[in-house]
Amino acid sequence: MRMYSGRTTLSKFLIEQLNDAGDGGQLAGLLVDMAAAVKTIAAMTGKGALGGHYGGAGAANIHGEEQKKLDMLADEAIMDHCEWGGLVAGMASEEHEEPLQIPPDFQRGPYLLVFDPLDGSSNVEMNVSVGTIFSVLRHGSEAAPIERDFLQPGVRQIAAGYAIYGPATMLVLTVGKGTHGFTLDREIGNFVLTHPEIRIAPDSSEFGINTSNERFWEPPVQRYVSECQAGATGIRGRDFNMRWIASMVADVHRILMRGGVFMYPRDTKFPGKPGRLRLMYEANPIAFVVEQAGGAASTGRGRMLEVQPEALHQRVPVAFGSRHEIERIERYHAEYDGGTDKPYHSPLFKERSLYRTES
Ligand code: AHG
Ligand code: MN
Ligand code: MN
């Protein structure tokens, strides 16, 4: 028996999925270039402390966050692999305030590529899983793109995905025909289809949120989480489990594998910032992947993919995952906004506290 027969490599899969794209294989070509960048980043992150890549790069990004050496190396890897082939008109990255122009030596192509080169990079030195997130949009003109050209709602994405650098490196992507996962065969260097047609169950009993921010959340989010925490003794009537890796790609990957909810809501910790995560290169690509897997992706007050972006680096509240749970979170927001919910008080702060004996 042939050991590797029956394997579907990423290239074969893309040729089959995109044979009706009518673009002469250009989108498949771009995704193969992106996969090559991911392999380069997997090699760098996989060396861990031996790679000499740990530590800060000595600069901050537009969000005021320290850029790590690995953030910048991952950023360069994606630019190097994707700018030369005449497939992209321009790119935009978390690590650059302005859109990236294609060097004059190379031709421009039909697509815009937007990416978070290394998501969760604050974890990388602890050897916790990190990832890369990317989104592909169409560029409607021959001219070099400017910021306004990138500001398309997520429904206009034609491909999106993420890579997770965990015990195994995986690439999970969609071109609008379901969500599919590929595992990197390190010896051979191929991504192999291992998780076709990923589905997120509509119900779940697992949630992920940074509960240290609880006092800064809005009441509908406090209500949802406190009901999960009350478990079998509360109105949900069943116990919930909590998971938080603080690396969105890893947290979302768990949801794609076994259901659940991931939230990073709006909070008042940093007034004026509508959430922690960024719409164009974190929320939208993940929302596309989640929806294509049968899950839901919301701001709490509407479908993520319909948000009209106003700036390349804008932030947004996010709730991703099992459809019925996301619908419940949206309902709690609507009831709160409409004034029809019962007044909610966190059990942590009200007088009749969980932590005090009732008299
Ligand atoms: P990045 O490393 O690209 O800046 O993104 C980090 C994000 C996301 O991955 C994660 O869910 C969140 O930040 C973690 O936030 P906390 O520090 O509040 O846990
Ligand atoms: Mn990120
Ligand atoms: Mn990042």
Coordinates of C-alpha atoms and ligand atoms in Angstrom, one line a residue:
M1 CA 0.0 0.0 0.0
R2 CA 1.3 3.5 -0.8
M3 CA 1.9 5.3 2.5
Y4 CA 0.9 8.7 1.4
S5 CA -1.9 8.0 -1.1
G6 CA -5.2 9.6 -0.5
R7 CA -3.5 12.7 1.1
T8 CA -4.9 16.0 -0.1
T9 CA -2.2 18.7 0.0
L10 CA -3.1 22.4 0.2
S11 CA -2.2 23.1 -3.4
K12 CA -4.4 20.2 -4.7
F13 CA -7.3 21.3 -2.4
L14 CA -7.1 24.9 -3.6
I15 CA -6.9 24.0 -7.3
E16 CA -10.1 21.9 -6.8
Q17 CA -11.9 24.5 -4.6
L18 CA -11.0 27.5 -6.8
N19 CA -11.3 25.9 -10.3
D20 CA -14.4 28.1 -10.9
A21 CA -12.9 31.3 -9.5
G22 CA -12.2 32.6 -13.0
D23 CA -9.0 34.3 -12.0
G24 CA -6.4 32.0 -13.6
G25 CA -5.4 30.5 -10.3
Q26 CA -4.4 33.8 -8.8
L27 CA -6.2 33.4 -5.5
A28 CA -4.9 29.9 -5.1
G29 CA -1.4 31.2 -5.9
L30 CA -1.7 33.9 -3.2
L31 CA -2.9 31.4 -0.6
V32 CA 0.0 29.1 -1.4
D33 CA 2.4 32.1 -1.0
M34 CA 0.7 32.8 2.4
A35 CA 1.2 29.1 3.3
A36 CA 4.9 29.4 2.5
A37 CA 5.1 32.5 4.8
V38 CA 3.4 30.4 7.5
K39 CA 6.0 27.6 7.1
T40 CA 8.8 30.2 7.5
I41 CA 7.2 31.6 10.7
A42 CA 6.6 28.1 12.0
A43 CA 10.3 27.4 11.6
M44 CA 11.2 30.6 13.5
T45 CA 8.8 30.2 16.3
G46 CA 9.5 26.4 16.5
K47 CA 13.1 27.1 17.4
G48 CA 12.0 28.7 20.6
A49 CA 14.8 30.1 22.8
L50 CA 17.4 28.4 20.4
G51 CA 16.4 30.7 17.5
G52 CA 17.9 33.9 19.0
H53 CA 14.6 35.6 18.1
Y54 CA 13.2 36.3 21.6
G55 CA 13.0 39.8 23.0
G56 CA 11.7 43.2 22.0
A57 CA 12.5 44.9 18.6
G58 CA 12.9 48.2 20.4
A59 CA 9.8 49.9 18.9
A60 CA 6.1 50.1 19.5
N61 CA 3.3 49.6 17.0
I62 CA 0.3 52.0 16.3
H63 CA -1.5 50.6 19.3
G64 CA 1.4 51.5 21.6
E65 CA 2.3 47.8 22.1
E66 CA 5.9 46.7 22.2
Q67 CA 6.9 45.0 19.0
K68 CA 8.8 41.8 19.5
K69 CA 11.5 40.7 17.2
L70 CA 9.3 37.8 16.2
D71 CA 6.4 40.2 15.4
M72 CA 8.7 41.9 12.9
L73 CA 10.3 38.7 11.5
A74 CA 6.8 37.3 10.9
D75 CA 5.7 40.6 9.3
E76 CA 8.8 40.5 7.0
A77 CA 8.2 36.8 6.1
I78 CA 4.6 37.6 4.9
M79 CA 5.7 40.6 2.9
D80 CA 8.6 38.7 1.3
H81 CA 6.5 35.7 0.3
C82 CA 3.4 37.7 -1.0
E83 CA 4.7 40.9 -2.6
W84 CA 6.7 39.5 -5.5
G85 CA 4.2 37.4 -7.5
G86 CA 2.0 40.0 -9.1
L87 CA -1.0 38.8 -7.0
V88 CA -1.5 41.6 -4.5
A89 CA -2.2 45.3 -5.1
G90 CA -1.2 46.2 -1.6
M91 CA -1.0 44.9 2.0
A92 CA -1.8 46.1 5.5
S93 CA -0.4 44.8 8.7
E94 CA -0.9 45.3 12.4
E95 CA 2.7 46.3 12.6
H96 CA 2.5 49.3 10.1
E97 CA 0.4 52.4 10.5
E98 CA 0.0 52.9 6.8
P99 CA -0.8 50.3 4.0
L100 CA 2.3 48.6 2.6
Q101 CA 3.0 49.5 -1.0
I102 CA 4.3 46.9 -3.5
P103 CA 7.9 47.7 -4.4
P104 CA 8.2 49.2 -8.0
D105 CA 10.2 46.1 -9.2
F106 CA 7.1 43.9 -8.8
Q107 CA 3.8 44.0 -10.5
R108 CA 0.5 44.7 -8.7
G109 CA -2.3 42.2 -8.7
P110 CA -6.0 42.1 -8.0
Y111 CA -6.0 41.4 -4.2
L112 CA -5.5 43.2 -0.9
L113 CA -3.9 41.2 1.9
V114 CA -4.5 42.3 5.5
F115 CA -2.8 40.4 8.3
D116 CA -1.8 40.1 11.9
P117 CA 1.6 38.6 11.5
L118 CA 1.9 37.1 15.0
D119 CA -1.2 37.0 17.2
G120 CA -0.7 36.5 20.9
S121 CA 3.0 37.4 20.7
S122 CA 3.1 38.4 24.3
N123 CA 3.0 34.7 25.0
V124 CA 5.7 33.6 22.6
E125 CA 8.5 33.6 25.1
M126 CA 6.5 31.4 27.4
N127 CA 6.2 28.8 24.6
V128 CA 2.5 29.2 24.5
S129 CA 0.7 28.8 21.1
V130 CA 0.7 31.9 18.8
G131 CA -0.7 32.4 15.4
T132 CA -1.0 34.4 12.1
I133 CA -4.3 35.8 10.9
F134 CA -5.0 36.9 7.3
S135 CA -7.8 38.3 5.2
V136 CA -8.0 38.7 1.4
L137 CA -10.1 41.4 -0.2
R138 CA -10.5 42.5 -3.8
H139 CA -9.0 45.8 -5.0
G140 CA -11.3 47.5 -7.4
S141 CA -8.9 49.6 -9.4
E142 CA -5.5 49.7 -11.2
A143 CA -4.2 52.4 -8.9
A144 CA -2.0 51.7 -5.9
P145 CA -4.3 51.2 -2.9
I146 CA -4.7 53.7 -0.1
E147 CA -6.3 53.2 3.3
R148 CA -9.8 53.8 2.0
D149 CA -9.6 50.9 -0.4
F150 CA -9.0 48.5 2.5
L151 CA -12.1 49.7 4.4
Q152 CA -14.5 47.0 3.2
P153 CA -16.9 45.2 5.5
G154 CA -16.0 41.5 6.2
V155 CA -18.7 40.2 3.9
R156 CA -16.5 41.3 1.1
Q157 CA -13.6 39.0 2.1
I158 CA -12.9 36.4 -0.6
A159 CA -10.6 34.3 1.6
A160 CA -9.4 34.4 5.2
G161 CA -7.8 32.1 7.7
Y162 CA -5.3 31.7 10.4
A163 CA -2.2 29.6 11.2
I164 CA -1.7 28.2 14.7
Y165 CA 1.9 27.4 15.9
G166 CA 1.1 24.9 18.5
P167 CA 2.4 21.4 19.1
A168 CA 1.5 21.0 15.4
T169 CA 1.3 23.9 13.0
M170 CA -2.1 24.1 11.3
L171 CA -3.5 26.3 8.7
V172 CA -7.3 26.8 8.9
L173 CA -8.9 28.7 6.0
T174 CA -12.0 29.5 4.0
V175 CA -12.6 30.7 0.5
G176 CA -16.4 30.9 1.2
K177 CA -16.9 27.1 0.7
G178 CA -16.7 25.9 4.3
T179 CA -13.8 26.0 6.7
H180 CA -11.0 23.5 6.4
G181 CA -7.9 22.6 8.4
F182 CA -4.5 21.5 7.2
T183 CA -1.7 20.1 9.3
L184 CA 1.9 20.8 8.4
D185 CA 3.9 17.7 7.7
R186 CA 7.2 19.1 8.9
E187 CA 9.4 16.4 7.3
I188 CA 7.9 16.8 3.8
G189 CA 7.0 20.5 4.1
N190 CA 3.4 20.1 2.9
F191 CA 0.2 21.2 4.5
V192 CA -2.1 18.2 4.4
L193 CA -5.9 18.4 4.7
T194 CA -6.7 16.8 8.1
H195 CA -9.8 18.6 9.1
P196 CA -12.2 19.0 6.2
E197 CA -15.6 20.8 6.7
I198 CA -15.0 21.9 10.3
R199 CA -18.3 22.4 12.1
I200 CA -18.9 24.3 15.3
A201 CA -21.8 22.7 17.3
P202 CA -24.6 25.2 17.9
D203 CA -24.7 24.5 21.7
S204 CA -21.8 24.4 24.1
S205 CA -20.9 24.7 27.8
E206 CA -17.5 26.4 27.5
F207 CA -16.6 30.0 27.4
G208 CA -13.4 32.0 27.2
I209 CA -13.0 35.6 28.4
N210 CA -10.5 37.6 30.4
T211 CA -12.5 37.6 33.7
S212 CA -10.0 40.0 35.3
N213 CA -11.8 42.7 33.3
E214 CA -15.2 41.8 34.7
R215 CA -15.7 45.1 36.6
F216 CA -15.1 47.0 33.3
W217 CA -17.6 45.0 31.2
E218 CA -21.1 46.2 30.2
P219 CA -24.0 44.7 32.1
P220 CA -25.2 42.3 29.3
V221 CA -21.7 40.6 29.3
Q222 CA -21.6 40.5 33.1
R223 CA -25.0 38.9 33.0
Y224 CA -24.0 36.2 30.4
V225 CA -20.8 35.3 32.2
S226 CA -22.3 35.3 35.7
E227 CA -25.1 32.9 34.5
C228 CA -22.4 30.6 33.0
Q229 CA -20.6 30.7 36.3
A230 CA -23.7 30.0 38.3
G231 CA -23.9 26.8 36.3
A232 CA -26.3 24.1 37.4
T233 CA -27.5 26.2 40.3
G234 CA -28.6 29.1 38.0
I235 CA -30.9 29.7 35.1
R236 CA -28.7 27.9 32.6
G237 CA -29.3 24.7 34.5
R238 CA -25.9 23.2 33.6
D239 CA -22.3 23.7 34.5
F240 CA -20.0 25.6 32.2
N241 CA -16.2 25.3 31.8
M242 CA -13.9 28.3 31.3
R243 CA -10.7 28.4 29.1
W244 CA -8.4 31.4 28.4
I245 CA -5.1 31.1 26.6
A246 CA -4.8 34.9 25.9
S247 CA -3.8 34.1 22.3
M248 CA -6.9 34.6 20.3
V249 CA -5.9 32.2 17.5
A250 CA -5.5 29.4 20.1
D251 CA -8.7 30.3 21.9
V252 CA -10.6 30.3 18.6
H253 CA -9.0 27.2 17.4
R254 CA -10.3 25.3 20.4
I255 CA -13.8 26.6 19.6
L256 CA -13.5 25.3 16.0
M257 CA -12.4 21.9 17.4
R258 CA -14.9 21.5 20.1
G259 CA -17.4 24.4 20.3
G260 CA -17.7 27.1 22.9
V261 CA -17.6 30.9 23.0
F262 CA -14.7 33.4 22.8
M263 CA -15.4 37.0 23.9
Y264 CA -13.3 40.1 24.1
P265 CA -16.1 42.7 24.8
R266 CA -16.0 46.4 25.0
D267 CA -14.9 47.5 28.4
T268 CA -14.2 50.7 30.3
K269 CA -10.7 49.9 31.3
F270 CA -9.5 52.0 28.4
P271 CA -12.3 54.5 27.8
G272 CA -12.6 55.5 24.1
K273 CA -11.4 52.1 22.9
P274 CA -14.3 50.0 21.7
G275 CA -12.7 46.7 22.6
R276 CA -9.2 45.1 22.5
L277 CA -9.1 43.3 19.2
R278 CA -8.8 44.9 15.7
L279 CA -11.6 44.6 13.1
M280 CA -9.7 44.3 9.9
Y281 CA -7.0 41.7 10.7
E282 CA -8.3 39.9 13.8
A283 CA -12.1 40.0 14.0
N284 CA -13.1 39.9 10.4
P285 CA -11.0 37.0 9.2
I286 CA -11.9 35.0 12.2
A287 CA -15.6 35.9 11.8
F288 CA -15.5 34.5 8.2
V289 CA -13.8 31.3 9.3
V290 CA -16.3 30.9 12.2
E291 CA -19.4 31.6 10.1
Q292 CA -18.2 29.2 7.4
A293 CA -18.0 26.5 10.1
G294 CA -21.6 27.1 11.1
G295 CA -20.8 29.3 14.1
A296 CA -21.7 32.9 14.7
A297 CA -19.5 36.1 15.0
S298 CA -20.9 39.2 16.6
T299 CA -20.0 42.5 18.1
G300 CA -22.8 41.8 20.6
R301 CA -24.9 44.3 18.8
G302 CA -24.7 43.0 15.2
R303 CA -23.1 40.6 12.7
M304 CA -19.3 41.2 12.7
L305 CA -19.0 40.8 8.9
E306 CA -21.4 43.7 8.3
V307 CA -19.5 46.3 10.3
Q308 CA -18.4 49.1 8.0
P309 CA -14.8 49.8 8.8
E310 CA -13.8 53.4 9.4
A311 CA -10.0 52.9 10.0
L312 CA -7.4 50.3 9.2
H313 CA -6.6 49.7 12.9
Q314 CA -10.0 50.2 14.5
R315 CA -11.0 48.0 17.4
V316 CA -14.2 46.2 17.9
P317 CA -15.9 44.1 20.6
V318 CA -16.0 40.4 19.6
A319 CA -18.1 37.3 20.5
F320 CA -17.4 34.2 18.4
G321 CA -18.6 30.6 18.6
S322 CA -21.5 28.3 19.1
R323 CA -24.5 29.9 17.4
H324 CA -27.1 29.6 20.1
E325 CA -24.8 31.1 22.7
I326 CA -23.9 34.0 20.5
E327 CA -27.6 34.6 19.9
R328 CA -28.1 34.7 23.6
I329 CA -25.3 37.2 24.0
E330 CA -26.9 39.4 21.3
R331 CA -30.3 39.1 23.0
Y332 CA -28.8 40.2 26.4
H333 CA -27.3 43.3 24.6
A334 CA -30.6 44.1 22.9
E335 CA -32.6 43.7 26.2
Y336 CA -30.1 45.9 28.0
D337 CA -30.2 48.6 25.2
G338 CA -34.0 48.4 25.2
G339 CA -34.3 48.6 28.9
T340 CA -36.2 45.4 29.1
D341 CA -33.8 43.3 31.0
K342 CA -34.1 42.8 34.8
P343 CA -31.7 45.1 36.6
Y344 CA -28.5 43.1 36.8
H345 CA -26.0 43.3 39.7
S346 CA -22.8 41.3 39.6
P347 CA -22.8 38.8 42.5
L348 CA -19.2 39.9 43.1
F349 CA -20.2 43.5 44.0
K350 CA -23.8 43.5 45.3
E351 CA -24.6 43.4 48.9
R352 CA -26.2 40.0 48.8
S353 CA -22.8 38.6 47.7
L354 CA -22.0 35.0 46.8
Y355 CA -19.1 35.5 49.2
R356 CA -21.2 36.6 52.2
T357 CA -23.6 34.6 54.3
E358 CA -27.1 35.8 53.8
S359 CA -28.8 36.9 57.0
Ligands
AHG1 P1 -1.5 40.7 19.5 O1 -0.4 39.8 20.1 O2 -1.6 40.5 18.0 O3 -1.4 42.1 19.9 O4 -2.9 40.2 20.0 C1 -3.2 39.8 21.3 C2 -4.6 39.7 21.6 C3 -5.3 38.4 21.4 O5 -4.5 37.4 20.8 C4 -5.7 37.9 22.8 O6 -6.9 37.3 22.8 C5 -5.7 39.2 23.6 O7 -4.8 40.1 23.0 C6 -5.2 39.0 25.0 O8 -5.6 40.0 25.8 P2 -5.3 40.0 27.4 O9 -3.9 40.5 27.5 O10 -6.4 41.0 27.9 O11 -5.5 38.7 27.9
MN2 MN -3.4 39.9 17.4
MN3 MN 0.1 40.6 16.4

